[in-house]
Tab-separated table of N, CA and C in Angstrom:
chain	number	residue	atom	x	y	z
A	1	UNK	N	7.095	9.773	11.989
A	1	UNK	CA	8.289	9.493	12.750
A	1	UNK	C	8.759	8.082	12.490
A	2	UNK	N	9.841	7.569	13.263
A	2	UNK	CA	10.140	6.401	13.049
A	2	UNK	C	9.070	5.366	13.140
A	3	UNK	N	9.294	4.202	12.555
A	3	UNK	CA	7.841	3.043	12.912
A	3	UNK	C	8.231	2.249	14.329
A	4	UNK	N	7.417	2.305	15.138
A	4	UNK	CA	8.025	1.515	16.311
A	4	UNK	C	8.195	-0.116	16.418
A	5	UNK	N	8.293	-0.755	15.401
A	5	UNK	CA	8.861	-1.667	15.549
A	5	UNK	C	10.300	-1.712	14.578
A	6	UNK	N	10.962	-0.521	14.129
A	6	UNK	CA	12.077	-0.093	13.608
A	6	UNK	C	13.410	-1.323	14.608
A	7	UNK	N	13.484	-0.850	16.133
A	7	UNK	CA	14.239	-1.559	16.417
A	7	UNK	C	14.154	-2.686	16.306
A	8	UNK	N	13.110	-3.462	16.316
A	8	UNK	CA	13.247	-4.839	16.222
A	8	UNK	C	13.358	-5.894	14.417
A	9	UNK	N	12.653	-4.772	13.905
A	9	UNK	CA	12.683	-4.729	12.248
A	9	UNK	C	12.886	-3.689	11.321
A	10	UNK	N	14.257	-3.860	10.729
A	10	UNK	CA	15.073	-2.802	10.065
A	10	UNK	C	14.211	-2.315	8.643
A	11	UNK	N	13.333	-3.142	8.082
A	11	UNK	CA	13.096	-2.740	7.236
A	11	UNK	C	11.756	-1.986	7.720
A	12	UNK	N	11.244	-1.861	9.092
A	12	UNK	CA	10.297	-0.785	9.433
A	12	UNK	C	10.528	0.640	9.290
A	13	UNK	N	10.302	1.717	8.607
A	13	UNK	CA	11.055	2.668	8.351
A	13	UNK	C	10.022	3.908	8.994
A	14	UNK	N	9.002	4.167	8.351
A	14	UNK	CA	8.808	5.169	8.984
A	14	UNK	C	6.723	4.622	9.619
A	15	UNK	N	6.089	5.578	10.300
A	15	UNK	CA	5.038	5.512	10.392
A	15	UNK	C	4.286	6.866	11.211
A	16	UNK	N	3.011	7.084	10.684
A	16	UNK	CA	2.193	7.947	11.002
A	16	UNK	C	1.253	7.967	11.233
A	17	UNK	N	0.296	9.480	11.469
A	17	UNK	CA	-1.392	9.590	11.321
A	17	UNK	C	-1.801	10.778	11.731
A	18	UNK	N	-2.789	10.820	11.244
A	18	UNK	CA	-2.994	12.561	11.421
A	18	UNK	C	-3.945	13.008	12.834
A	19	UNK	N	-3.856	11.128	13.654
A	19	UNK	CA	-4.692	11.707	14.640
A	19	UNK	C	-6.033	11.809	14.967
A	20	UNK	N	-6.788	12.317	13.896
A	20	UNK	CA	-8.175	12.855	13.986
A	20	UNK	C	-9.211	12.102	12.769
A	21	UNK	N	-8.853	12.158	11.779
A	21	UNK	CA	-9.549	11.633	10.537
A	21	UNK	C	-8.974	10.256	10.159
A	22	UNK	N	-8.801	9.467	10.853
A	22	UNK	CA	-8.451	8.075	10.711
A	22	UNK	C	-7.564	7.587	9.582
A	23	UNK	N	-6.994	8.331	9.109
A	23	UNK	CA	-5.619	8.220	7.965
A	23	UNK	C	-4.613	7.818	8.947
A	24	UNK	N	-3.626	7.365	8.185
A	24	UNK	CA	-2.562	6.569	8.818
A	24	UNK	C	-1.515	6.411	7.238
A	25	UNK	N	0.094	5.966	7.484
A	25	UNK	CA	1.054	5.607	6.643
A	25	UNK	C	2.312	4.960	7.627
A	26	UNK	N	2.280	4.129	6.642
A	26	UNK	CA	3.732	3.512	6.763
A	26	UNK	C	4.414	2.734	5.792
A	27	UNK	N	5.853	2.978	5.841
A	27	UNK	CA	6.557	2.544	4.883
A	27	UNK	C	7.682	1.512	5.507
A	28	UNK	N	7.877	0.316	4.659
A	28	UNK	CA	8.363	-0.660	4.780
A	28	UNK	C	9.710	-0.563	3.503
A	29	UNK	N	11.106	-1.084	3.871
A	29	UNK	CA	11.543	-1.340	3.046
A	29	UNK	C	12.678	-2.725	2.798
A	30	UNK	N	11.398	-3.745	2.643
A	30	UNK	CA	12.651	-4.865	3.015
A	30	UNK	C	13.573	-5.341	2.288
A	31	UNK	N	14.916	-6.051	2.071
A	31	UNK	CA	15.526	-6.560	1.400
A	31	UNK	C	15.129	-7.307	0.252
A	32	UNK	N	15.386	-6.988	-0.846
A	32	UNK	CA	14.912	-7.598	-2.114
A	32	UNK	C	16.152	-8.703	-2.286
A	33	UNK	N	15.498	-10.077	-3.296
A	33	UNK	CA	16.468	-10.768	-3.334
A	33	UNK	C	17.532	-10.490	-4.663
A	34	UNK	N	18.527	-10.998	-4.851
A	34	UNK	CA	19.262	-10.351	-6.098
A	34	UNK	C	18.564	-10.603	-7.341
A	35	UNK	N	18.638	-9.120	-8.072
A	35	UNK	CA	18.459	-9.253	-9.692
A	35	UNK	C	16.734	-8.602	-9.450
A	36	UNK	N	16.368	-8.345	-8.059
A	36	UNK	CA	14.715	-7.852	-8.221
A	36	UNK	C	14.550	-6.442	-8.263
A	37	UNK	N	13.891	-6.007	-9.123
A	37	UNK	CA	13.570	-4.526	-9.593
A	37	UNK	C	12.576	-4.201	-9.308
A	38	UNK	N	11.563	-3.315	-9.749
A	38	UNK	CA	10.788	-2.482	-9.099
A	38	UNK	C	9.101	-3.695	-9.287
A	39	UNK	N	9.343	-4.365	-10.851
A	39	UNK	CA	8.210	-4.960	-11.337
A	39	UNK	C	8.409	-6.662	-10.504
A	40	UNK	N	9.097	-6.404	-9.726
A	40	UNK	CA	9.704	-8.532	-8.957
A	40	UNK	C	9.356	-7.831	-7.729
A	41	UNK	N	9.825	-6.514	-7.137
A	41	UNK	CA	9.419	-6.652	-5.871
A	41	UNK	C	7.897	-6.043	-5.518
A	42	UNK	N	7.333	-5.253	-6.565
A	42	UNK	CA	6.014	-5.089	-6.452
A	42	UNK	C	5.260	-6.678	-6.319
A	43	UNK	N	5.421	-7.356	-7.264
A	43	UNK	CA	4.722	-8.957	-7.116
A	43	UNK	C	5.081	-9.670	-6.127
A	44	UNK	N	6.061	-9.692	-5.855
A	44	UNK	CA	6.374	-10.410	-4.511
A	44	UNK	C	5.820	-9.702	-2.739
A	45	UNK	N	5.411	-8.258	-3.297
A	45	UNK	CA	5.145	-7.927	-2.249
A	45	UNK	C	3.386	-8.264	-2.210
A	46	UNK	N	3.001	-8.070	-3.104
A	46	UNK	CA	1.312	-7.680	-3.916
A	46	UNK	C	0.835	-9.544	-3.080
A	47	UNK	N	1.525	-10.689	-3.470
A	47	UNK	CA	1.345	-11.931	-2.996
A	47	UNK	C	0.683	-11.679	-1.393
A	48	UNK	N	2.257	-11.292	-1.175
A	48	UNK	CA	2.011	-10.921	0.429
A	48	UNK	C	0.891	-10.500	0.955
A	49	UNK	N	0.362	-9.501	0.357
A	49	UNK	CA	-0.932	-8.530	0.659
A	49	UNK	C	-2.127	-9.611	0.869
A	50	UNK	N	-2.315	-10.507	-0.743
A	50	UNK	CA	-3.285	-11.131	-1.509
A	50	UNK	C	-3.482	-12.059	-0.205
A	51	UNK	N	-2.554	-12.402	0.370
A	51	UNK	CA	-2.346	-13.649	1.343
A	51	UNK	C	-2.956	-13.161	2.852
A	52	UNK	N	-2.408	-12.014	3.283
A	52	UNK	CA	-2.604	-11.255	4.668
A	52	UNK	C	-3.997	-10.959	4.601
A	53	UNK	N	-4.572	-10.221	4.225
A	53	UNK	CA	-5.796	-10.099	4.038
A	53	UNK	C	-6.945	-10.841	3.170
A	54	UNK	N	-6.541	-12.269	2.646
A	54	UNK	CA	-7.631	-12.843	1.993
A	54	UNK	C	-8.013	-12.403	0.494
A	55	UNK	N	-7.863	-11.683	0.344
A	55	UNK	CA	-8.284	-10.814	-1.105
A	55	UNK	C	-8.580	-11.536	-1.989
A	56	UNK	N	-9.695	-11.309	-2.808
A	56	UNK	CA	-9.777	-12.092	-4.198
A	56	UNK	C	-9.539	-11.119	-5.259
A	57	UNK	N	-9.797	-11.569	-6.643
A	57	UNK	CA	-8.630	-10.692	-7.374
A	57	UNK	C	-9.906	-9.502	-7.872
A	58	UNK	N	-11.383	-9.903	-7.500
A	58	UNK	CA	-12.396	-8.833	-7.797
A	58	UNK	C	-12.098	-7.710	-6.594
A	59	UNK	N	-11.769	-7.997	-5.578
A	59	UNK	CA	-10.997	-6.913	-4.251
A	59	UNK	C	-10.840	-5.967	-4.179
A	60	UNK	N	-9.759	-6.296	-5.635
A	60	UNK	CA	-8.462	-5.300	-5.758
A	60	UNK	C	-8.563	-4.486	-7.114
A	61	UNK	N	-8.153	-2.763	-6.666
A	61	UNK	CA	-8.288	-2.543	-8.100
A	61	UNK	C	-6.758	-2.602	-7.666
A	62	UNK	N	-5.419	-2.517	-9.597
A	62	UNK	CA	-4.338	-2.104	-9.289
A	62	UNK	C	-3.775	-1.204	-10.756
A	63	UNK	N	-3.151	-0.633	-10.148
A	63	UNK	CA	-2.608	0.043	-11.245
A	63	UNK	C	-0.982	0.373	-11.592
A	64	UNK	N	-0.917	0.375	-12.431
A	64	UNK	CA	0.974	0.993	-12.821
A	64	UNK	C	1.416	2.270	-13.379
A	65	UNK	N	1.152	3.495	-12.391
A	65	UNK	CA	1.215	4.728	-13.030
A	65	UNK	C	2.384	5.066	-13.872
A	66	UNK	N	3.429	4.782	-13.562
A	66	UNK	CA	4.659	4.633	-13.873
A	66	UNK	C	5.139	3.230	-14.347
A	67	UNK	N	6.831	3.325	-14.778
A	67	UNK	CA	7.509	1.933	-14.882
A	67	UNK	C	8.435	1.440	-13.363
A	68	UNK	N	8.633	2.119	-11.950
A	68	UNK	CA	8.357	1.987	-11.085
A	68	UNK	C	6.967	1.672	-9.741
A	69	UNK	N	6.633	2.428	-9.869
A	69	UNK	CA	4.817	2.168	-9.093
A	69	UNK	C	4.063	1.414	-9.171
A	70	UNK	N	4.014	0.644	-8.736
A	70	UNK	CA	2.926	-0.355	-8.488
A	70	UNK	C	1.696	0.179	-7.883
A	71	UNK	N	0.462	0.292	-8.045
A	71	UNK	CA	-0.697	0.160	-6.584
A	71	UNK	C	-1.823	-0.406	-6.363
A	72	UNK	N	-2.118	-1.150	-5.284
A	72	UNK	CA	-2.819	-2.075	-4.776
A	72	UNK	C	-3.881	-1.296	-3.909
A	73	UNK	N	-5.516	-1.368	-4.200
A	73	UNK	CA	-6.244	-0.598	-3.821
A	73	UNK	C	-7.750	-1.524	-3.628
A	74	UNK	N	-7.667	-1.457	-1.933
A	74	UNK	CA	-8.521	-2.379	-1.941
A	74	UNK	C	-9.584	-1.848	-0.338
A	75	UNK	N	-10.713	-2.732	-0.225
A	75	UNK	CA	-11.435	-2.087	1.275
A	75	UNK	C	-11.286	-3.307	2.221
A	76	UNK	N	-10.805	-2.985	3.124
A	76	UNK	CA	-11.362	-4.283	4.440
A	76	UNK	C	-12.267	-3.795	5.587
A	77	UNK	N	-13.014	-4.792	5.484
A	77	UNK	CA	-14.698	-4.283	6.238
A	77	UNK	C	-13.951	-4.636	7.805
A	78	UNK	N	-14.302	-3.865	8.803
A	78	UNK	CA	-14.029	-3.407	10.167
A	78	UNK	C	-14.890	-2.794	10.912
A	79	UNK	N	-15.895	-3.524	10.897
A	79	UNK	CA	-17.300	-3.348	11.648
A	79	UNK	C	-17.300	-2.106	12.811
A	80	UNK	N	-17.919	-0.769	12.517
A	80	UNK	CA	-18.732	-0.866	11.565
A	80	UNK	C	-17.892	0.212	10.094
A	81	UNK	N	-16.913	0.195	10.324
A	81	UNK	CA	-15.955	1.111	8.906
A	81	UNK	C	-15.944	-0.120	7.883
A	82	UNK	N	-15.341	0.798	7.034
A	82	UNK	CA	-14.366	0.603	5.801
A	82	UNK	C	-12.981	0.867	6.750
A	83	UNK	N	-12.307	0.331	6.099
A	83	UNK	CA	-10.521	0.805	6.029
A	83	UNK	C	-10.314	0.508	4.733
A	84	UNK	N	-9.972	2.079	4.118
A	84	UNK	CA	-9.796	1.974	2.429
A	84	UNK	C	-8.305	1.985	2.739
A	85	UNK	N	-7.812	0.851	1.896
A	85	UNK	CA	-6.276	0.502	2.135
A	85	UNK	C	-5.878	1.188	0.425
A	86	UNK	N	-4.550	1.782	0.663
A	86	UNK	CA	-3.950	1.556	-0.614
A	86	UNK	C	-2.473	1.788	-0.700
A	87	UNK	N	-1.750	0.780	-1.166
A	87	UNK	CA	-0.226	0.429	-0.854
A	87	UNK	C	0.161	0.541	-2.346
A	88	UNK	N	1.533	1.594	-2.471
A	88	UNK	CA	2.396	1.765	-3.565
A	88	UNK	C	3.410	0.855	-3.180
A	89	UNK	N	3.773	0.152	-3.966
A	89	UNK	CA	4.763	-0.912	-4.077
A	89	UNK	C	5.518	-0.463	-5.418
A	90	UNK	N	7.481	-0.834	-5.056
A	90	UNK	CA	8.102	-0.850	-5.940
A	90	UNK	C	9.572	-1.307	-5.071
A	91	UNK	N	10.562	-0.679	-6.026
A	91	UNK	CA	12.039	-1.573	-5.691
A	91	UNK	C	13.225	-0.807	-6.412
A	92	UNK	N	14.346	-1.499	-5.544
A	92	UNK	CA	15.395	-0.975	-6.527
A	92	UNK	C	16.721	-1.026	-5.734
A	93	UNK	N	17.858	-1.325	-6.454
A	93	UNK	CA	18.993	-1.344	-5.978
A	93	UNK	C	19.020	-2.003	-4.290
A	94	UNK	N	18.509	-2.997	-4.212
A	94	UNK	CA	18.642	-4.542	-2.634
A	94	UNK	C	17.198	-4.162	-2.256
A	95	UNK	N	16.523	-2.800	-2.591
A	95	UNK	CA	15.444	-3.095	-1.534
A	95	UNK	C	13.981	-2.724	-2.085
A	96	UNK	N	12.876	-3.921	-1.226
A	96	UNK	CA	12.147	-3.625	-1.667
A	96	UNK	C	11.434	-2.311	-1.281
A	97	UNK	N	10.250	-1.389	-1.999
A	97	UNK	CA	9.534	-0.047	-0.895
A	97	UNK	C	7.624	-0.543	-1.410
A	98	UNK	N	7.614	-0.609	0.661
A	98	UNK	CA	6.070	-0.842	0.286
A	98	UNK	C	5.629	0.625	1.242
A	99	UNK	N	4.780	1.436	0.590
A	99	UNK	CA	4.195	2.258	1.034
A	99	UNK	C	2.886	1.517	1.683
A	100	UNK	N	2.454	2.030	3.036
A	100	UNK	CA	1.068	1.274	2.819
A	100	UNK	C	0.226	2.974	3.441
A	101	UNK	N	-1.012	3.277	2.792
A	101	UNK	CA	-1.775	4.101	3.531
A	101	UNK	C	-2.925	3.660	3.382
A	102	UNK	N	-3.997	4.282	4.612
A	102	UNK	CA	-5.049	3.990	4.784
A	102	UNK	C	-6.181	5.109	5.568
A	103	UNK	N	-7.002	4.624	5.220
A	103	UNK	CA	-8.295	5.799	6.106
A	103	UNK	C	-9.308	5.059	6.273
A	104	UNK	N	-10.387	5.518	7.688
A	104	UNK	CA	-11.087	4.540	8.030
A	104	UNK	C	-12.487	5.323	7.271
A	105	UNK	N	-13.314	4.980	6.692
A	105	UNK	CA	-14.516	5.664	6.338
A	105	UNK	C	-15.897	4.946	6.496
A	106	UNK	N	-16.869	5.444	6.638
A	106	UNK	CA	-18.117	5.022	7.089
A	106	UNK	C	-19.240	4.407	6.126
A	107	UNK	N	-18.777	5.115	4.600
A	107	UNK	CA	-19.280	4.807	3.425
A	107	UNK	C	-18.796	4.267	2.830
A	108	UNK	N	-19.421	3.817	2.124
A	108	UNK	CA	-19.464	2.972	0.077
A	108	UNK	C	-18.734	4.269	-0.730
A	109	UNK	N	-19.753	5.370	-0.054
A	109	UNK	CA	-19.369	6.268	-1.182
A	109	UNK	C	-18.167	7.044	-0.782
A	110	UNK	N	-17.091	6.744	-0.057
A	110	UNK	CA	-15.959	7.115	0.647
A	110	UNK	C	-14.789	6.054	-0.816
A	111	UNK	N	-15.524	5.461	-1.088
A	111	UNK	CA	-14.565	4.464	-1.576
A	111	UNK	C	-14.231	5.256	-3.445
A	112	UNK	N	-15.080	6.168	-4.056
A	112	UNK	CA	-14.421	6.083	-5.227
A	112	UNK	C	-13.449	7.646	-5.318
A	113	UNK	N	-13.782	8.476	-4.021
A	113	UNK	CA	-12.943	9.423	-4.268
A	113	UNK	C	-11.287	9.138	-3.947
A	114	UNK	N	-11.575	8.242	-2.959
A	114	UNK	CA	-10.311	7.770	-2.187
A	114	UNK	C	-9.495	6.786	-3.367
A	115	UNK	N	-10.154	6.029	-4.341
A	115	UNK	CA	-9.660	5.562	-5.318
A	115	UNK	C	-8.959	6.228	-6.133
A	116	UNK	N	-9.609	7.258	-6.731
A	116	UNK	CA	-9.151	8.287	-7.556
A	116	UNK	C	-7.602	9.026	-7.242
A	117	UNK	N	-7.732	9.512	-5.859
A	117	UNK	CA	-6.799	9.905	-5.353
A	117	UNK	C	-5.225	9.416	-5.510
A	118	UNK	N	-5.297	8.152	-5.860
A	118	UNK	CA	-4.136	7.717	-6.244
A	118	UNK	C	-3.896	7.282	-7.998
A	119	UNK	N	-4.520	8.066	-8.694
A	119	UNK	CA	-4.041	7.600	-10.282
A	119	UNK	C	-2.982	8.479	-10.648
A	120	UNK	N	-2.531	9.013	-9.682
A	120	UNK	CA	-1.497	9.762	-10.344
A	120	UNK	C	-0.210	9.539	-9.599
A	121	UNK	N	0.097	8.524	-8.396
A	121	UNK	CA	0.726	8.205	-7.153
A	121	UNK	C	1.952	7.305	-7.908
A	122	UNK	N	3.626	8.139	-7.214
A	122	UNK	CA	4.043	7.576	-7.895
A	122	UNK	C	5.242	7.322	-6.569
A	123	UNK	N	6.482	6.725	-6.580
A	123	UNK	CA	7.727	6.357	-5.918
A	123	UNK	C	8.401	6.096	-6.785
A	124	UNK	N	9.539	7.485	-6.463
A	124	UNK	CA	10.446	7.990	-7.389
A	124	UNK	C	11.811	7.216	-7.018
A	125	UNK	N	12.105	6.557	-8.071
A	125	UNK	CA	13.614	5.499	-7.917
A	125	UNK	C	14.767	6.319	-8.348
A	126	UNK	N	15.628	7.060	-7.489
A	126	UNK	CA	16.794	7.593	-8.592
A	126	UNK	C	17.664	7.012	-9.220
């Protein structure tokens, strides 16, 4: 449904969760500055991330499935979980799109299927 801080921030767009299995999404789409495309607002957003959560660059895996898609795939420890984060980033025509999803998991070994899951993850620019 809508993200509830939509009214107060326009580029809050949507947000979710399934409730039960600790998955969650939300999508952000903020104003890009002029002349930024999909590969300026992925980096400018990816900073953001690197910054919010501390990250070092061993962290993060990332990948570029596409010449749109960006993705940023990383764990933040949340005693006693994981929260396997992983945010598709890209852009186009004023705005930037940060996908962010996540799931909370109990294991190490939660972490390489949930990786996998996104090598094929893409955000389609028309």
């Amino acid at each position: 449904g809508p993200h509830p801080l939509a009214a107060a921030q326009a580029h809050a767009r949507f947000m979710g969760s399934d409730g039960k299995g600790g998955y969650s999404i939300s999508v952000l789409t903020p104003t890009a500055d002029p002349g930024m495309g999909a590969k300026e607002c992925a980096s400018s957003l990816a900073v953001g991330l690197v910054r919010r959560y501390g990250l070092k660059r061993e962290d993060v895996l990332a990948r570029r499935p596409n010449d749109s898609t960006f993705v940023m795939l990383f764990a933040v420890k949340a005693d006693p979980l994981l929260q396997l984060k992983a945010y598709l980033l890209s852009g186009s025509e004023g705005r930037c799109v940060e996908v962010h999803l996540s799931r909370n998991a109990v294991a190490k070994e939660d972490l390489a299927p949930w990786f996998r899951g996104f090598h094929n993850a893409r955000i389609e620019i028309p």
